[in-house]
Structures are given as C-alpha cells and as structure tokens.
Coordinates of N, CA and C in Angstrom, one line a residue:
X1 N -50.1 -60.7 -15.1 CA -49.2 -61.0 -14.0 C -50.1 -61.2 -12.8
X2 N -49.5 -62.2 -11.8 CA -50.3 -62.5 -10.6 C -49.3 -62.1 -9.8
X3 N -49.9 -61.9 -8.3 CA -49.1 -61.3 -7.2 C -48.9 -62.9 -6.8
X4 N -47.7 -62.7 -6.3 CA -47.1 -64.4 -5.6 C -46.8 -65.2 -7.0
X5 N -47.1 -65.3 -7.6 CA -46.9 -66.3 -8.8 C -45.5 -66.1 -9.6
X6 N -44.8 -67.3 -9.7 CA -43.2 -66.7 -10.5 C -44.0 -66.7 -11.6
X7 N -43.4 -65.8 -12.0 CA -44.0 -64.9 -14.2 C -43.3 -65.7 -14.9
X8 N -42.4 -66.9 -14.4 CA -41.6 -67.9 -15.6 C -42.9 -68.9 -15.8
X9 N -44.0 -68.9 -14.8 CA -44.9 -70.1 -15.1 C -46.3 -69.4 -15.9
X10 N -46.2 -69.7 -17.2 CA -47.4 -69.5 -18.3 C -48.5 -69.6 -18.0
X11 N -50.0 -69.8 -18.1 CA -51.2 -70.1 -17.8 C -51.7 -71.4 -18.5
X12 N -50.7 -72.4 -19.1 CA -50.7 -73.5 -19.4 C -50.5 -74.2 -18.9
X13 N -48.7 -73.8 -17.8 CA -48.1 -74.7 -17.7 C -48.9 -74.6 -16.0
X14 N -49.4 -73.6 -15.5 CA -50.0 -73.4 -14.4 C -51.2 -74.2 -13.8
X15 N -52.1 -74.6 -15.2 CA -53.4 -75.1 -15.6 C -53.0 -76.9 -15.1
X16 N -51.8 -76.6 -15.8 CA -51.6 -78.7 -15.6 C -51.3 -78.6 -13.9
X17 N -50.3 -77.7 -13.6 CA -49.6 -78.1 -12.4 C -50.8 -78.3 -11.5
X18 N -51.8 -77.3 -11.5 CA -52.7 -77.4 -10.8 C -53.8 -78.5 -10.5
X19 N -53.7 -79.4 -12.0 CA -54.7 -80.1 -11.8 C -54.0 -81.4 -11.8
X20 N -52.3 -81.4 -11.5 CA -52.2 -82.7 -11.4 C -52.3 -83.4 -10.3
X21 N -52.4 -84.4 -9.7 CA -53.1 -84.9 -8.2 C -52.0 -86.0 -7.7
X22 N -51.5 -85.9 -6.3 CA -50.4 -86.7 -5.8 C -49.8 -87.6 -6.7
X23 N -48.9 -88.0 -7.0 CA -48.1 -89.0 -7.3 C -48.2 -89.0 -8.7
X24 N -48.6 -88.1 -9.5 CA -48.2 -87.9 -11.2 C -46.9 -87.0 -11.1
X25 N -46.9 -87.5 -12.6 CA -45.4 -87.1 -12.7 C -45.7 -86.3 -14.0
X26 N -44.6 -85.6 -13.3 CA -44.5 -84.4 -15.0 C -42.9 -84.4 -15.1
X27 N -43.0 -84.2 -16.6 CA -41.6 -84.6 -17.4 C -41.2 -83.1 -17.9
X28 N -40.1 -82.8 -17.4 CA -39.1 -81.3 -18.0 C -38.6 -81.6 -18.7
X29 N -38.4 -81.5 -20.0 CA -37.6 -81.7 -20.9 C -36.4 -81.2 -22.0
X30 N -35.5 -81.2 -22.4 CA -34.8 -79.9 -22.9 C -34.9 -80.0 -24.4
X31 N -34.8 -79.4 -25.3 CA -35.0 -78.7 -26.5 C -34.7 -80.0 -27.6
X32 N -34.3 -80.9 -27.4 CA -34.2 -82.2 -28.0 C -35.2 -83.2 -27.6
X33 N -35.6 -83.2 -26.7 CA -36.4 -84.6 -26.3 C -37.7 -84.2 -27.3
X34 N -37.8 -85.7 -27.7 CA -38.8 -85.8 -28.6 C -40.0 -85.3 -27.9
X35 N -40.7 -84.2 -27.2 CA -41.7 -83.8 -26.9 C -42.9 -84.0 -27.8
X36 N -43.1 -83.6 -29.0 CA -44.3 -83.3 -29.5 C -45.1 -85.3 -29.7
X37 N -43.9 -85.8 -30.0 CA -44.4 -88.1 -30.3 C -44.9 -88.0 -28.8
X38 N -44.1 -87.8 -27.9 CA -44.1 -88.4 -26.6 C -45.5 -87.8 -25.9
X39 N -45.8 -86.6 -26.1 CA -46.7 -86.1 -24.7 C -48.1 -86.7 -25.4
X40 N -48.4 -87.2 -26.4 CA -49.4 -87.5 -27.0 C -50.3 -88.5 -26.4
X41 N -48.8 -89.1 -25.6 CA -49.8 -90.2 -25.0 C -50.4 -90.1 -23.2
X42 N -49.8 -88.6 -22.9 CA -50.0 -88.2 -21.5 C -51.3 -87.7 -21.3
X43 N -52.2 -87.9 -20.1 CA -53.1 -87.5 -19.6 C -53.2 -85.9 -20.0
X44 N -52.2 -85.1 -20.8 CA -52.5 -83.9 -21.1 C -52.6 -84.0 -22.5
X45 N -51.8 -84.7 -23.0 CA -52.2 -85.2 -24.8 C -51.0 -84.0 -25.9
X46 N -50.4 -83.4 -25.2 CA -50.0 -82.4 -26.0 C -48.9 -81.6 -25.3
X47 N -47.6 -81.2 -25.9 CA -46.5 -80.7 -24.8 C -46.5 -79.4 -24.5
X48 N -46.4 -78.9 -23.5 CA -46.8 -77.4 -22.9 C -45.0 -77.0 -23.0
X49 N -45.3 -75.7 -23.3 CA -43.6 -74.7 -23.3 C -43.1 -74.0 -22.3
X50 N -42.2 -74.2 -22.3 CA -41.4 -72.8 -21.5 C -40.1 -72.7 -22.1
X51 N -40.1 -72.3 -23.5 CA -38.8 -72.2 -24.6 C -37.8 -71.4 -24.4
X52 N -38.6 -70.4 -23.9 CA -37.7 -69.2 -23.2 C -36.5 -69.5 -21.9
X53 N -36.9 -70.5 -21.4 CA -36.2 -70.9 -19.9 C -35.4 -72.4 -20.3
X54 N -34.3 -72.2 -19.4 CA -33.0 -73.2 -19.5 C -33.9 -74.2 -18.5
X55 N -33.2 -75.5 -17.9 CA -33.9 -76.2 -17.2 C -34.0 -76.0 -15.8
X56 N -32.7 -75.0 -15.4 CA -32.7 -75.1 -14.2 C -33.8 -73.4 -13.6
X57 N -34.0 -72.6 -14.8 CA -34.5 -71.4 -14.5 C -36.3 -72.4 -14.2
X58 N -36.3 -73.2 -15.4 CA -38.0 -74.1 -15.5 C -38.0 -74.8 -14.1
X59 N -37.1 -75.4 -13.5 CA -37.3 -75.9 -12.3 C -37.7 -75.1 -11.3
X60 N -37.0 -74.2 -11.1 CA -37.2 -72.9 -10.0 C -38.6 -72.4 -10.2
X61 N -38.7 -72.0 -11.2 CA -40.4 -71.5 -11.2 C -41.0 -72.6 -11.1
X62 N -41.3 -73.8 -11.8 CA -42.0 -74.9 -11.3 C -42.1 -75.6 -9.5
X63 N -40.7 -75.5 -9.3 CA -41.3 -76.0 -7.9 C -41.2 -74.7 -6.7
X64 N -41.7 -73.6 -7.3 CA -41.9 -72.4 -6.8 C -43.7 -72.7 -6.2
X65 N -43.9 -73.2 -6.7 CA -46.0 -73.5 -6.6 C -45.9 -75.5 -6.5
X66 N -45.1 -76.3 -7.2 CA -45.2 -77.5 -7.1 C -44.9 -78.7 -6.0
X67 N -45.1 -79.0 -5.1 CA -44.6 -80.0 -4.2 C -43.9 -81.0 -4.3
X68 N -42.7 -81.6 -4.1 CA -42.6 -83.2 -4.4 C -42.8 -84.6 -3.6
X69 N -43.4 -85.3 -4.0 CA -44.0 -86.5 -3.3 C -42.4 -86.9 -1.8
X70 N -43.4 -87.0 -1.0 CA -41.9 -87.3 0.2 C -42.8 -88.8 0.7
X71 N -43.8 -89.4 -0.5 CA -43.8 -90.9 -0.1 C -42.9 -92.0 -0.6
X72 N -42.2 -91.4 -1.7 CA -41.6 -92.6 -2.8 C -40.2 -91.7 -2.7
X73 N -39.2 -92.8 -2.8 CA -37.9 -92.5 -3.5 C -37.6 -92.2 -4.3
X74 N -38.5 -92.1 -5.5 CA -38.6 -91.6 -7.1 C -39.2 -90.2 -7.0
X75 N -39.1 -89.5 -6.2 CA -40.0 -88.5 -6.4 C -39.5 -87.3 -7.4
X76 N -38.1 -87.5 -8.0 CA -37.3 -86.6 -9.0 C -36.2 -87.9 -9.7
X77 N -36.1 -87.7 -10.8 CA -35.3 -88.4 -11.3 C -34.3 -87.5 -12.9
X78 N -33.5 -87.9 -13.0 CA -32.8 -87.4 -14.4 C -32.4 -88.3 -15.5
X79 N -32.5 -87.9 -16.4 CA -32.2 -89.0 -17.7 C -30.6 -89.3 -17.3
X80 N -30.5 -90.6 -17.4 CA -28.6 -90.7 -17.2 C -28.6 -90.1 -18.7
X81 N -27.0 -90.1 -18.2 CA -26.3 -90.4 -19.6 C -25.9 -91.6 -20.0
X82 N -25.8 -91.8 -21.2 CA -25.7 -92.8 -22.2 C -24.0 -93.6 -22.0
X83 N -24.3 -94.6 -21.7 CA -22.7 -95.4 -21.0 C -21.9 -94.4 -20.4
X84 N -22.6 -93.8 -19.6 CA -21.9 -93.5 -18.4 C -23.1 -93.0 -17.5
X85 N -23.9 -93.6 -16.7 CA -24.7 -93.5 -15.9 C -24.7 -92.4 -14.3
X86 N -23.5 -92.9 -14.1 CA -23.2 -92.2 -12.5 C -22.8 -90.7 -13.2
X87 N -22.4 -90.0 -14.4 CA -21.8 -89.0 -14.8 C -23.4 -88.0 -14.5
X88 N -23.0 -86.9 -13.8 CA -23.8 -85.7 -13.3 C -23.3 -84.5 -14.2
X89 N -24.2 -84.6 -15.2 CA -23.6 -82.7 -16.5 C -24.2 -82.1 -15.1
X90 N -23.4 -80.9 -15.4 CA -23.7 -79.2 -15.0 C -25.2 -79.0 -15.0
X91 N -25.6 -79.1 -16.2 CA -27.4 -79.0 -16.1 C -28.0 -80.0 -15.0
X92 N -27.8 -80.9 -14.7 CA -28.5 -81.8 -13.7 C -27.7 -81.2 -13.1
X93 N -27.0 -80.8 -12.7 CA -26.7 -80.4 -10.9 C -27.2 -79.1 -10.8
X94 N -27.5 -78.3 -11.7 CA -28.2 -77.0 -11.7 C -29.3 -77.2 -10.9
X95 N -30.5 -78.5 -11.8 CA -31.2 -78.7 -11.4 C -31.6 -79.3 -10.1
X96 N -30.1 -79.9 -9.7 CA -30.7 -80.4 -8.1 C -30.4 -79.5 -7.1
X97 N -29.8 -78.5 -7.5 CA -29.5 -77.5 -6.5 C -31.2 -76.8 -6.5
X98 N -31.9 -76.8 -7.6 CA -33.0 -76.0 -7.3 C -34.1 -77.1 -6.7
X99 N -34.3 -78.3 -6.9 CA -34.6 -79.0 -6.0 C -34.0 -79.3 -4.4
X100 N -32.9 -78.8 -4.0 CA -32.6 -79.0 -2.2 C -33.2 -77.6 -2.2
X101 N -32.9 -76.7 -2.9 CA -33.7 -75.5 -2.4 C -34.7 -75.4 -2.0
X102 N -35.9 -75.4 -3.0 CA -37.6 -75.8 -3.0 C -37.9 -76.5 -1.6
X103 N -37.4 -78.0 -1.8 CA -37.2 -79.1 -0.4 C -36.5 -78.5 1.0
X104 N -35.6 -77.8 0.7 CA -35.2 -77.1 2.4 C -34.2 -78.1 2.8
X105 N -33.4 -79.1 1.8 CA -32.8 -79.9 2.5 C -32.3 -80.8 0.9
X106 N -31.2 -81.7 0.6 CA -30.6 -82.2 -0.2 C -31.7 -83.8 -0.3
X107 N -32.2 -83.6 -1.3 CA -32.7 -84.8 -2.2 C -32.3 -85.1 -3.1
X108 N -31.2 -85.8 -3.0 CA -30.8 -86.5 -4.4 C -31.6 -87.2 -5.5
X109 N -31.8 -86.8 -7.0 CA -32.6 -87.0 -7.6 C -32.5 -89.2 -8.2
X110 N -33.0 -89.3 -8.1 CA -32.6 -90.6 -9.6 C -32.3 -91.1 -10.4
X111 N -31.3 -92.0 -11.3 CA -30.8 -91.7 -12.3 C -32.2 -92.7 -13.1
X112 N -32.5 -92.0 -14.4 CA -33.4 -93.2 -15.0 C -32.4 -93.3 -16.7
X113 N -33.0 -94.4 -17.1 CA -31.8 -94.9 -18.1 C -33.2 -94.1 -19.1
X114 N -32.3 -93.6 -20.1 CA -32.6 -93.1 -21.4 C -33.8 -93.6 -21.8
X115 N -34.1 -94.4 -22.3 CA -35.2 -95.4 -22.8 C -36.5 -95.9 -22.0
X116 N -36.3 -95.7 -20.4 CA -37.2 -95.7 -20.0 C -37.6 -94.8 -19.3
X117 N -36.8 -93.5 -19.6 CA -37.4 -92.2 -19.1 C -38.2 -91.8 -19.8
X118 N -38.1 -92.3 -21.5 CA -39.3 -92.1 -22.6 C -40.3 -92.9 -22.3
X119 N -40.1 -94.1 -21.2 CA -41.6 -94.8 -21.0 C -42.1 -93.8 -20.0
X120 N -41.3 -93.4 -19.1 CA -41.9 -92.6 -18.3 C -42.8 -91.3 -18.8
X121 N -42.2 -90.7 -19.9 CA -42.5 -89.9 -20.5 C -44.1 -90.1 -20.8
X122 N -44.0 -91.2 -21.5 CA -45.7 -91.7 -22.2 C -46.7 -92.1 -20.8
X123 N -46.2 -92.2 -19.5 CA -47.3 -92.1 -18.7 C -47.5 -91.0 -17.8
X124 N -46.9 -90.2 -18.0 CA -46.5 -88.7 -17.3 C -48.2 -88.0 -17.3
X125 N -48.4 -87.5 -16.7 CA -49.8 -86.2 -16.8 C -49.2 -85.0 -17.7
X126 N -48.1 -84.9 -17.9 CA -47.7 -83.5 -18.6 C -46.1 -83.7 -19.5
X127 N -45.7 -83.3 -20.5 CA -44.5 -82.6 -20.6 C -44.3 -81.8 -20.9
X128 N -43.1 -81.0 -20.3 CA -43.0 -79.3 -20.6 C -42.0 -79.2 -20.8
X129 N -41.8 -78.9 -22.4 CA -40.2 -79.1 -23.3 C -39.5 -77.3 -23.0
X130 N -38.5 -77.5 -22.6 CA -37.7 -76.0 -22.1 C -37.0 -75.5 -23.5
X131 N -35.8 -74.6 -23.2 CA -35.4 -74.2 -24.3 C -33.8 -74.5 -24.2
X132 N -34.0 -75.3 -23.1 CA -32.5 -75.8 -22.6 C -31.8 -76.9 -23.9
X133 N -30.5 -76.4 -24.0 CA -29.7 -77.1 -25.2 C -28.9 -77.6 -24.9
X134 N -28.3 -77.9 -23.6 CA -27.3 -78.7 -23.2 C -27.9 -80.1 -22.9
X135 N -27.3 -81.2 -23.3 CA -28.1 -82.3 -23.3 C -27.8 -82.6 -21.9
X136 N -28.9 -83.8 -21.4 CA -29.4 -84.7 -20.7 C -30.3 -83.6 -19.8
X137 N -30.4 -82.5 -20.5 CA -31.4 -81.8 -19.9 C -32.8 -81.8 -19.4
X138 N -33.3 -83.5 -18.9 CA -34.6 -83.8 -18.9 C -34.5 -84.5 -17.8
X139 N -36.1 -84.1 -16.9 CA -36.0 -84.3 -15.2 C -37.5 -84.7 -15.2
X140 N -37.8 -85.8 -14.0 CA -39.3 -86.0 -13.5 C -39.4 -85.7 -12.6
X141 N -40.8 -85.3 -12.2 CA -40.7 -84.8 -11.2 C -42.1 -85.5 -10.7
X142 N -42.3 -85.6 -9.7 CA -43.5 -86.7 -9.2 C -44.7 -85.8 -8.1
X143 N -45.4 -85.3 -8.0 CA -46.4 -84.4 -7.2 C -46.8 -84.8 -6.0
X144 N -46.7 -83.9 -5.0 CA -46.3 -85.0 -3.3 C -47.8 -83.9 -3.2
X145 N -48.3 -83.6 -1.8 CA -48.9 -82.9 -1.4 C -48.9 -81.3 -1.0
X146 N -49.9 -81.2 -0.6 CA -49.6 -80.0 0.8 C -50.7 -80.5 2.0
X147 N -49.8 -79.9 2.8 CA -50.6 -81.1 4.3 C -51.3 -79.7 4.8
X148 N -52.2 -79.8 5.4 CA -53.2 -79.2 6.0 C -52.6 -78.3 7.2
X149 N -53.4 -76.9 7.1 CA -53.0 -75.5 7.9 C -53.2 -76.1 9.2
X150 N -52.3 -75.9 10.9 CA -52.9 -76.2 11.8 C -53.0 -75.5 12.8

C-alpha cells in the first residue's frame, strides 16, 4: 500500500500510467473486448488487469493520478453502440460522471464507432481489460499534462 495512491491501481497498471507521455491513449476495456489479440500491438504489448473493478470503479482510480489532454477534443471517448450511436448505457454515464469529477467540470466524452475503437485499440500505449460485464463498457482516454508548480 502507498500513502496517497487509490489501492484500486496495481503496480502494473501504475508502471504504464506513469510512463505514458502526453497525448497517448489508454484503452479501458470491459470483460468482453477482445483484450488479449488487441494489446499485442500497443506500445505495452500485453493487457494489464483490473478484473476485480467495474468500469466506472477503474475510471475513478485511474484518473485519481491520470490527467486528460485539455489540447484535443478526443481527449475521452466511448465505444457507441451498435445502430444506435447517440444511445448512452448506464455504464458510460457512470463513467462520465467520474470523468466531470476528476476534470472539476462536465466533459462530454466521444462517441467512437465499434470498429474503430479496435483501431484505436491497436495504437493505444496500454489496455486495461476491467471485470465490468455490462456491454459497451470500453472508454479512451488520452494523457494531457500537469503544468508546472508556481
């Protein structure tokens, strides 16, 4: 256990966050996304867990220590759903409540279509498959900064 650190974040998933550098993206994923084909081809090569946690518990600890990019529009996005795009499940709104929180203010996330959230997938720096079972349970998240003490 570390003092300050949420105990939902592993020494894996801690290792990537830390070494990912502005504007990569890391992919949350829920208990269905093909994690183990997909992360193969990410700058981390292999999918990190947090099986134990739903998506919106993995969000909260992740952007508990993670920043999101405030240069791009994309800086969070969600897998739509499948012919029905504008449709927002319960799980993505879980999760964007824990993103306005983190942010201090309402950022509406992105919708990305199915198929190229898997592209997205394959250029991501990380994916970290949850234990979340409710579908369309899969979110990006893009790494902004931290601006300097003054």
């Amino acid at each position: 256990m570390l003092k300050g650190i949420d105990h939902r974040l592993n020494a894996d998933v801690l290792a990537c966050l830390r070494a990912m550098g502005h504007g990569d993206m890391l992919i949350l994923a829920d208990a269905n996304f093909p994690a183990e084909a997909l992360a193969r081809a990410t700058v981390t090569g292999r999918p990190l867990r947090m099986e134990n946690l739903g998506a919106a518990e993995a969000a909260a600890a992740i952007l508990s220590v993670l920043p999101l990019d405030t240069f791009v529009d994309d800086f969070a996005g969600r897998m739509e759903v499948v012919g029905a795009p504008g449709e927002i499940p319960p799980v993505q709104e879980e999760v964007q409540a824990e993103i306005d929180r983190a942010e201090g203010r309402a950022r509406p996330m992105a919708g990305i279509e199915r198929f190229a959230f898997y592209d997205l997938a394959r250029q991501s720096f990380a994916v970290i498959q949850t234990g979340e079972r409710r579908f369309y349970g899969c979110f990006m998240f893009r790494k902004g900064v931290i601006p300097p003490e003054v």
